Amino acid sequence: MQDLLDRLVADARVFAAKGSVAAYIPALAKIDPRLVGLALADRDGRVVESGATRIPFSIQSVSKVLSLSLVLESRGEEAVFSRVGRESTGDPFNSIIRLETSHLGKPYNPLINAGAIVVSSLLPGRTAVERLASLLDFVRSAIAASEDGRSAAVMVDEEVAASESATGFRNRSIGWFLKELGLVEGDVDEALATYFSQCAIRLDAASLARLGAVFAFDGVLPGGKRLLSTRTARIVKSLMMTCGLYDGSGDFGVEAGLPAKSGVGGGILAAAKGRFGLASFGPALDGRGNSVAGVAMLTALSRELDLFEL
Ligand code: GLU
């Protein structure tokens, strides 16, 4: 397995030159585009890894599957899906257009920005600080069960959060439009502050693979403790399969056949049912905001290990 990961990482280095880092959040533009890493976590929390898997990075939209999981567990399906749909859009992650034109009257799904901002407003807690704390506790408990003592701490990169808060005009527009539709719970600025901070959570690929394993094993942590109900894990995985890579979800589904969630920080979390949690890192992105190296490595890994879900 180690040889396979080493080979895939070596092969993927060429892709770093084929994409560009996200610069629309100024603090994200500082990352080295040549970094590449791939990690896999098994049922017991053992991690096999290669390349840049211990360098923490901004998880960005990968946080959307974590907040969705926690809100489904704490508030239930009705609270989420009365406000957000479960359909893919084929639109870019930050698109605003369907909020007004669609018959749904709500964001299409929780993994585009509009849906994720609604979900952020539903996290346990009254303020952005309290909601972020609930999410961080949840992430820590998911990772700690298989902690090997070397992994990076779960923390928020305040510079990235401030950078997005200062420049996230489109997300602010989306937030206020959602408020007008009656879909954001409580104060819209608090919901946006929660969203910007959760996107700025820093994790390394080794930790992200452990989070992927939570989904791969339907909510059960290494050691047997259950963190998520099977139903929650399956809902989130289904949405990852159909909507996890934005308007590249169909292509990735056909080629890699894995539920996955990408972020513009260059990370992708994926889950291979009953086998492994997976994570890739490569900050050079394609035009849809997905890691070029990550898509290539996960696709190759899925083929080599026959991880296709379908
Ligand atoms: N914080 C980013 C945004 O809202 C997340 C986007 C992403 O990772 O795809 O623009």
CSV table of C-alpha atoms and ligand atoms in Angstrom, one decimal:
chain,number,residue,atom,x,y,z
A,1,MET,CA,0.0,0.0,0.0
A,2,GLN,CA,2.8,2.4,0.9
A,3,ASP,CA,4.4,1.8,-2.6
A,4,LEU,CA,1.1,2.5,-4.3
A,5,LEU,CA,0.6,5.8,-2.5
A,6,ASP,CA,4.2,6.9,-3.1
A,7,ARG,CA,3.7,6.2,-6.8
A,8,LEU,CA,0.4,8.0,-7.1
A,9,VAL,CA,1.9,11.1,-5.3
A,10,ALA,CA,5.0,11.0,-7.5
A,11,ASP,CA,2.8,10.8,-10.6
A,12,ALA,CA,0.5,13.6,-9.4
A,13,ARG,CA,3.3,16.2,-8.9
A,14,VAL,CA,3.1,17.1,-12.6
A,15,PHE,CA,-0.5,18.2,-12.0
A,16,ALA,CA,0.6,21.0,-9.7
A,17,ALA,CA,1.6,23.0,-12.8
A,18,LYS,CA,-1.8,22.5,-14.4
A,19,GLY,CA,-3.8,24.4,-11.9
A,20,SER,CA,-3.7,27.5,-9.8
A,21,VAL,CA,-4.2,28.2,-6.1
A,22,ALA,CA,-7.4,30.0,-5.0
A,23,ALA,CA,-6.5,33.7,-4.8
A,24,TYR,CA,-10.0,35.1,-4.4
A,25,ILE,CA,-9.5,34.7,-0.7
A,26,PRO,CA,-6.2,36.6,-0.5
A,27,ALA,CA,-4.7,34.6,2.5
A,28,LEU,CA,-5.1,31.3,0.6
A,29,ALA,CA,-2.9,32.6,-2.3
A,30,LYS,CA,0.2,32.1,-0.1
A,31,ILE,CA,0.2,28.3,-0.2
A,32,ASP,CA,2.9,26.5,-2.2
A,33,PRO,CA,1.0,25.1,-5.3
A,34,ARG,CA,3.6,22.2,-5.6
A,35,LEU,CA,2.5,20.4,-2.4
A,36,VAL,CA,0.9,17.0,-3.0
A,37,GLY,CA,-0.2,14.5,-0.4
A,38,LEU,CA,-2.4,11.4,-0.1
A,39,ALA,CA,-3.6,9.6,3.0
A,40,LEU,CA,-5.8,6.6,3.8
A,41,ALA,CA,-7.2,5.6,7.2
A,42,ASP,CA,-8.5,2.1,8.0
A,43,ARG,CA,-11.2,0.9,10.4
A,44,ASP,CA,-8.7,0.9,13.3
A,45,GLY,CA,-7.6,4.5,12.6
A,46,ARG,CA,-4.3,3.4,11.1
A,47,VAL,CA,-3.1,5.8,8.5
A,48,VAL,CA,-1.0,5.1,5.4
A,49,GLU,CA,0.3,8.3,3.9
A,50,SER,CA,2.7,9.8,1.3
A,51,GLY,CA,3.9,13.3,0.5
A,52,ALA,CA,2.6,16.5,2.2
A,53,THR,CA,0.2,14.8,4.7
A,54,ARG,CA,1.3,16.5,7.9
A,55,ILE,CA,1.1,20.1,6.6
A,56,PRO,CA,-2.1,21.7,7.9
A,57,PHE,CA,-4.1,23.6,5.3
A,58,SER,CA,-7.4,25.4,5.1
A,59,ILE,CA,-10.2,22.8,4.7
A,60,GLN,CA,-12.6,25.4,3.2
A,61,SER,CA,-15.6,23.6,1.8
A,62,VAL,CA,-14.7,20.3,3.2
A,63,SER,CA,-16.1,21.8,6.4
A,64,LYS,CA,-19.6,21.7,4.8
A,65,VAL,CA,-19.9,17.9,5.3
A,66,LEU,CA,-18.8,18.3,8.9
A,67,SER,CA,-21.3,21.0,9.8
A,68,LEU,CA,-24.0,19.1,7.9
A,69,SER,CA,-23.3,16.0,9.9
A,70,LEU,CA,-23.4,17.8,13.2
A,71,VAL,CA,-26.6,19.6,12.4
A,72,LEU,CA,-28.3,16.5,11.1
A,73,GLU,CA,-27.4,14.8,14.4
A,74,SER,CA,-28.4,17.7,16.7
A,75,ARG,CA,-31.4,19.2,14.9
A,76,GLY,CA,-32.7,16.4,12.7
A,77,GLU,CA,-33.4,16.0,9.0
A,78,GLU,CA,-36.6,18.2,8.9
A,79,ALA,CA,-34.7,21.2,10.3
A,80,VAL,CA,-32.2,20.9,7.5
A,81,PHE,CA,-34.2,19.8,4.5
A,82,SER,CA,-37.1,22.1,5.1
A,83,ARG,CA,-34.6,24.9,4.4
A,84,VAL,CA,-32.2,23.2,1.9
A,85,GLY,CA,-32.8,20.8,-0.9
A,86,ARG,CA,-30.9,17.6,-1.8
A,87,GLU,CA,-30.4,18.1,-5.6
A,88,SER,CA,-27.3,18.9,-7.5
A,89,THR,CA,-27.1,22.2,-9.4
A,90,GLY,CA,-24.4,21.9,-12.1
A,91,ASP,CA,-23.6,25.5,-11.1
A,92,PRO,CA,-20.3,26.9,-9.5
A,93,PHE,CA,-20.0,26.6,-5.7
A,94,ASN,CA,-20.7,30.2,-5.1
A,95,SER,CA,-23.6,30.7,-7.5
A,96,ILE,CA,-26.5,32.9,-6.4
A,97,ILE,CA,-28.7,32.7,-9.5
A,98,ARG,CA,-31.0,29.8,-8.6
A,99,LEU,CA,-31.9,31.3,-5.2
A,100,GLU,CA,-34.3,33.6,-7.0
A,101,THR,CA,-35.2,31.7,-10.2
A,102,SER,CA,-35.8,28.2,-8.8
A,103,HIS,CA,-39.2,26.9,-7.8
A,104,LEU,CA,-37.6,25.4,-4.7
A,105,GLY,CA,-37.3,28.7,-2.9
A,106,LYS,CA,-34.3,27.4,-1.0
A,107,PRO,CA,-30.7,26.4,-1.9
A,108,TYR,CA,-30.4,23.2,-4.0
A,109,ASN,CA,-28.2,21.4,-1.5
A,110,PRO,CA,-26.1,21.8,1.6
A,111,LEU,CA,-22.7,21.5,-0.2
A,112,ILE,CA,-22.9,24.7,-2.2
A,113,ASN,CA,-22.2,27.9,-0.4
A,114,ALA,CA,-25.8,29.0,-0.1
A,115,GLY,CA,-26.9,25.7,1.5
A,116,ALA,CA,-23.9,25.6,3.8
A,117,ILE,CA,-24.5,29.1,5.1
A,118,VAL,CA,-28.1,28.0,6.1
A,119,VAL,CA,-26.6,24.9,7.8
A,120,SER,CA,-24.0,27.1,9.6
A,121,SER,CA,-26.9,29.1,11.1
A,122,LEU,CA,-28.3,25.8,12.5
A,123,LEU,CA,-25.2,24.6,14.4
A,124,PRO,CA,-25.6,24.2,18.1
A,125,GLY,CA,-25.0,27.6,19.9
A,126,ARG,CA,-26.4,31.1,19.9
A,127,THR,CA,-23.4,33.0,18.6
A,128,ALA,CA,-20.8,32.4,15.9
A,129,VAL,CA,-18.3,31.7,18.7
A,130,GLU,CA,-20.5,29.1,20.3
A,131,ARG,CA,-21.4,27.5,17.0
A,132,LEU,CA,-17.8,27.2,15.9
A,133,ALA,CA,-16.9,25.7,19.3
A,134,SER,CA,-19.5,23.0,18.8
A,135,LEU,CA,-18.2,22.2,15.4
A,136,LEU,CA,-14.5,22.1,16.6
A,137,ASP,CA,-15.5,19.8,19.5
A,138,PHE,CA,-17.3,17.5,17.0
A,139,VAL,CA,-14.2,17.4,14.7
A,140,ARG,CA,-11.9,16.8,17.6
A,141,SER,CA,-14.0,13.9,18.9
A,142,ALA,CA,-14.0,12.4,15.3
A,143,ILE,CA,-10.2,12.6,15.0
A,144,ALA,CA,-9.2,11.8,18.6
A,145,ALA,CA,-10.5,8.2,18.5
A,146,SER,CA,-7.7,7.3,16.1
A,147,GLU,CA,-5.1,10.0,17.1
A,148,ASP,CA,-1.6,8.8,16.8
A,149,GLY,CA,-0.1,11.7,18.6
A,150,ARG,CA,1.6,13.2,15.5
A,151,SER,CA,-1.3,14.8,13.9
A,152,ALA,CA,-1.8,18.6,13.8
A,153,ALA,CA,-4.2,20.2,16.2
A,154,VAL,CA,-7.7,21.2,15.1
A,155,MET,CA,-7.6,25.0,14.9
A,156,VAL,CA,-9.0,27.9,13.0
A,157,ASP,CA,-6.6,30.0,10.8
A,158,GLU,CA,-7.7,33.4,11.9
A,159,GLU,CA,-5.9,35.1,9.1
A,160,VAL,CA,-7.8,33.1,6.5
A,161,ALA,CA,-11.1,33.7,8.3
A,162,ALA,CA,-10.5,37.4,8.5
A,163,SER,CA,-9.4,37.5,4.8
A,164,GLU,CA,-12.6,35.8,3.7
A,165,SER,CA,-14.7,37.9,5.9
A,166,ALA,CA,-13.1,41.0,4.4
A,167,THR,CA,-13.6,39.9,0.8
A,168,GLY,CA,-16.6,37.5,0.9
A,169,PHE,CA,-19.0,40.0,-0.7
A,170,ARG,CA,-20.8,37.3,-2.8
A,171,ASN,CA,-21.2,35.1,0.3
A,172,ARG,CA,-22.6,38.1,2.2
A,173,SER,CA,-25.0,38.7,-0.7
A,174,ILE,CA,-26.1,35.1,-0.6
A,175,GLY,CA,-26.5,35.3,3.2
A,176,TRP,CA,-28.7,38.3,3.1
A,177,PHE,CA,-30.8,36.9,0.3
A,178,LEU,CA,-31.3,33.7,2.4
A,179,LYS,CA,-32.3,35.8,5.3
A,180,GLU,CA,-34.9,37.5,3.1
A,181,LEU,CA,-36.2,34.0,2.2
A,182,GLY,CA,-36.5,33.2,5.9
A,183,LEU,CA,-34.0,30.4,5.7
A,184,VAL,CA,-31.2,31.6,8.0
A,185,GLU,CA,-31.8,31.0,11.7
A,186,GLY,CA,-31.0,34.1,13.8
A,187,ASP,CA,-28.6,36.8,12.9
A,188,VAL,CA,-27.3,36.6,9.4
A,189,ASP,CA,-23.9,38.2,10.3
A,190,GLU,CA,-23.4,35.5,13.0
A,191,ALA,CA,-24.2,32.8,10.4
A,192,LEU,CA,-21.7,34.3,8.0
A,193,ALA,CA,-19.1,34.6,10.7
A,194,THR,CA,-19.6,31.0,11.6
A,195,TYR,CA,-19.3,30.0,7.9
A,196,PHE,CA,-16.1,32.0,7.3
A,197,SER,CA,-14.5,30.5,10.4
A,198,GLN,CA,-15.5,26.9,9.7
A,199,CYS,CA,-14.0,27.2,6.2
A,200,ALA,CA,-10.8,28.4,7.9
A,201,ILE,CA,-10.4,25.3,10.0
A,202,ARG,CA,-6.8,23.9,9.4
A,203,LEU,CA,-6.2,20.2,9.2
A,204,ASP,CA,-3.6,18.0,7.6
A,205,ALA,CA,-4.5,15.2,5.1
A,206,ALA,CA,-3.8,12.5,7.7
A,207,SER,CA,-6.5,13.9,9.9
A,208,LEU,CA,-8.8,14.5,7.0
A,209,ALA,CA,-8.4,10.8,6.1
A,210,ARG,CA,-9.6,9.9,9.6
A,211,LEU,CA,-12.6,12.1,9.2
A,212,GLY,CA,-13.3,10.3,5.9
A,213,ALA,CA,-13.2,7.0,7.8
A,214,VAL,CA,-16.1,8.2,9.9
A,215,PHE,CA,-18.2,8.2,6.7
A,216,ALA,CA,-16.6,5.1,5.3
A,217,PHE,CA,-17.7,3.1,8.4
A,218,ASP,CA,-21.2,4.7,8.6
A,219,GLY,CA,-20.5,6.8,11.6
A,220,VAL,CA,-18.6,4.4,13.8
A,221,LEU,CA,-15.2,5.5,15.1
A,222,PRO,CA,-12.1,3.2,15.6
A,223,GLY,CA,-12.7,1.3,18.8
A,224,GLY,CA,-16.4,1.0,18.1
A,225,LYS,CA,-18.0,4.2,19.5
A,226,ARG,CA,-20.7,5.6,17.3
A,227,LEU,CA,-20.4,9.3,16.4
A,228,LEU,CA,-23.1,9.6,13.7
A,229,SER,CA,-26.2,7.5,13.0
A,230,THR,CA,-26.0,5.3,10.0
A,231,ARG,CA,-28.7,7.5,8.4
A,232,THR,CA,-26.7,10.7,8.9
A,233,ALA,CA,-23.6,9.1,7.4
A,234,ARG,CA,-25.5,7.9,4.4
A,235,ILE,CA,-27.3,11.1,3.8
A,236,VAL,CA,-24.0,13.0,3.8
A,237,LYS,CA,-22.3,10.4,1.6
A,238,SER,CA,-25.1,10.5,-0.9
A,239,LEU,CA,-24.8,14.3,-1.1
A,240,MET,CA,-21.1,14.0,-1.5
A,241,MET,CA,-21.5,11.6,-4.4
A,242,THR,CA,-24.0,13.9,-6.2
A,243,CYS,CA,-22.8,17.4,-5.2
A,244,GLY,CA,-19.4,17.1,-3.4
A,245,LEU,CA,-17.2,18.4,-6.2
A,246,TYR,CA,-19.6,21.2,-7.4
A,247,ASP,CA,-20.0,21.2,-11.1
A,248,GLY,CA,-17.3,18.5,-11.4
A,249,SER,CA,-19.3,16.1,-9.3
A,250,GLY,CA,-20.6,14.1,-12.2
A,251,ASP,CA,-17.2,13.7,-13.8
A,252,PHE,CA,-15.6,12.6,-10.5
A,253,GLY,CA,-18.5,10.2,-9.9
A,254,VAL,CA,-18.1,8.6,-13.2
A,255,GLU,CA,-14.3,8.4,-13.0
A,256,ALA,CA,-13.6,7.7,-9.3
A,257,GLY,CA,-17.0,6.4,-8.1
A,258,LEU,CA,-16.5,7.7,-4.6
A,259,PRO,CA,-18.4,10.1,-2.3
A,260,ALA,CA,-16.1,13.0,-1.8
A,261,LYS,CA,-16.0,16.7,-0.8
A,262,SER,CA,-13.5,19.2,-2.1
A,263,GLY,CA,-12.4,22.6,-0.8
A,264,VAL,CA,-10.6,25.5,-2.4
A,265,GLY,CA,-7.8,25.1,0.1
A,266,GLY,CA,-6.8,22.0,-2.0
A,267,GLY,CA,-8.1,19.2,0.2
A,268,ILE,CA,-10.5,16.4,-0.8
A,269,LEU,CA,-12.1,14.1,1.7
A,270,ALA,CA,-13.5,10.8,0.4
A,271,ALA,CA,-15.0,7.6,1.8
A,272,ALA,CA,-14.7,4.1,0.4
A,273,LYS,CA,-17.5,2.2,2.0
A,274,GLY,CA,-16.3,-0.4,4.6
A,275,ARG,CA,-12.7,0.0,3.5
A,276,PHE,CA,-11.0,3.4,4.0
A,277,GLY,CA,-11.3,7.0,4.7
A,278,LEU,CA,-9.3,8.9,2.1
A,279,ALA,CA,-7.8,12.4,1.8
A,280,SER,CA,-5.8,14.2,-0.8
A,281,PHE,CA,-4.0,17.5,-0.7
A,282,GLY,CA,-2.9,19.6,-3.6
A,283,PRO,CA,-3.6,23.3,-3.6
A,284,ALA,CA,-3.5,23.8,-7.4
A,285,LEU,CA,-7.1,23.9,-8.5
A,286,ASP,CA,-8.9,23.4,-11.8
A,287,GLY,CA,-11.5,25.9,-13.1
A,288,ARG,CA,-14.2,24.4,-11.0
A,289,GLY,CA,-12.3,24.8,-7.7
A,290,ASN,CA,-11.2,21.1,-7.3
A,291,SER,CA,-7.7,20.0,-6.7
A,292,VAL,CA,-6.1,18.9,-9.9
A,293,ALA,CA,-3.7,16.5,-8.2
A,294,GLY,CA,-6.3,15.3,-5.7
A,295,VAL,CA,-8.8,14.4,-8.4
A,296,ALA,CA,-6.1,12.5,-10.3
A,297,MET,CA,-4.8,10.6,-7.2
A,298,LEU,CA,-8.2,9.6,-5.9
A,299,THR,CA,-9.3,8.5,-9.3
A,300,ALA,CA,-6.2,6.4,-9.7
A,301,LEU,CA,-6.5,5.0,-6.2
A,302,SER,CA,-10.1,4.0,-6.7
A,303,ARG,CA,-9.2,2.1,-9.9
A,304,GLU,CA,-6.1,0.4,-8.3
A,305,LEU,CA,-8.0,-0.7,-5.2
A,306,ASP,CA,-11.4,-1.2,-6.9
A,307,LEU,CA,-13.1,1.3,-4.6
A,308,PHE,CA,-16.0,2.1,-6.9
A,309,GLU,CA,-19.2,2.4,-4.8
A,310,LEU,CA,-21.5,1.5,-7.7
B,1,GLU,N1,-14.9,29.7,1.9
B,1,GLU,C1,-15.0,29.4,0.5
B,1,GLU,C2,-16.1,30.2,-0.2
B,1,GLU,O1,-17.1,30.3,0.4
B,1,GLU,C3,-15.3,27.9,0.3
B,1,GLU,C4,-15.4,27.5,-1.1
B,1,GLU,C5,-14.8,26.1,-1.4
B,1,GLU,O2,-13.9,25.6,-0.7
B,1,GLU,O3,-15.2,25.6,-2.4
B,1,GLU,O4,-15.9,30.8,-1.2
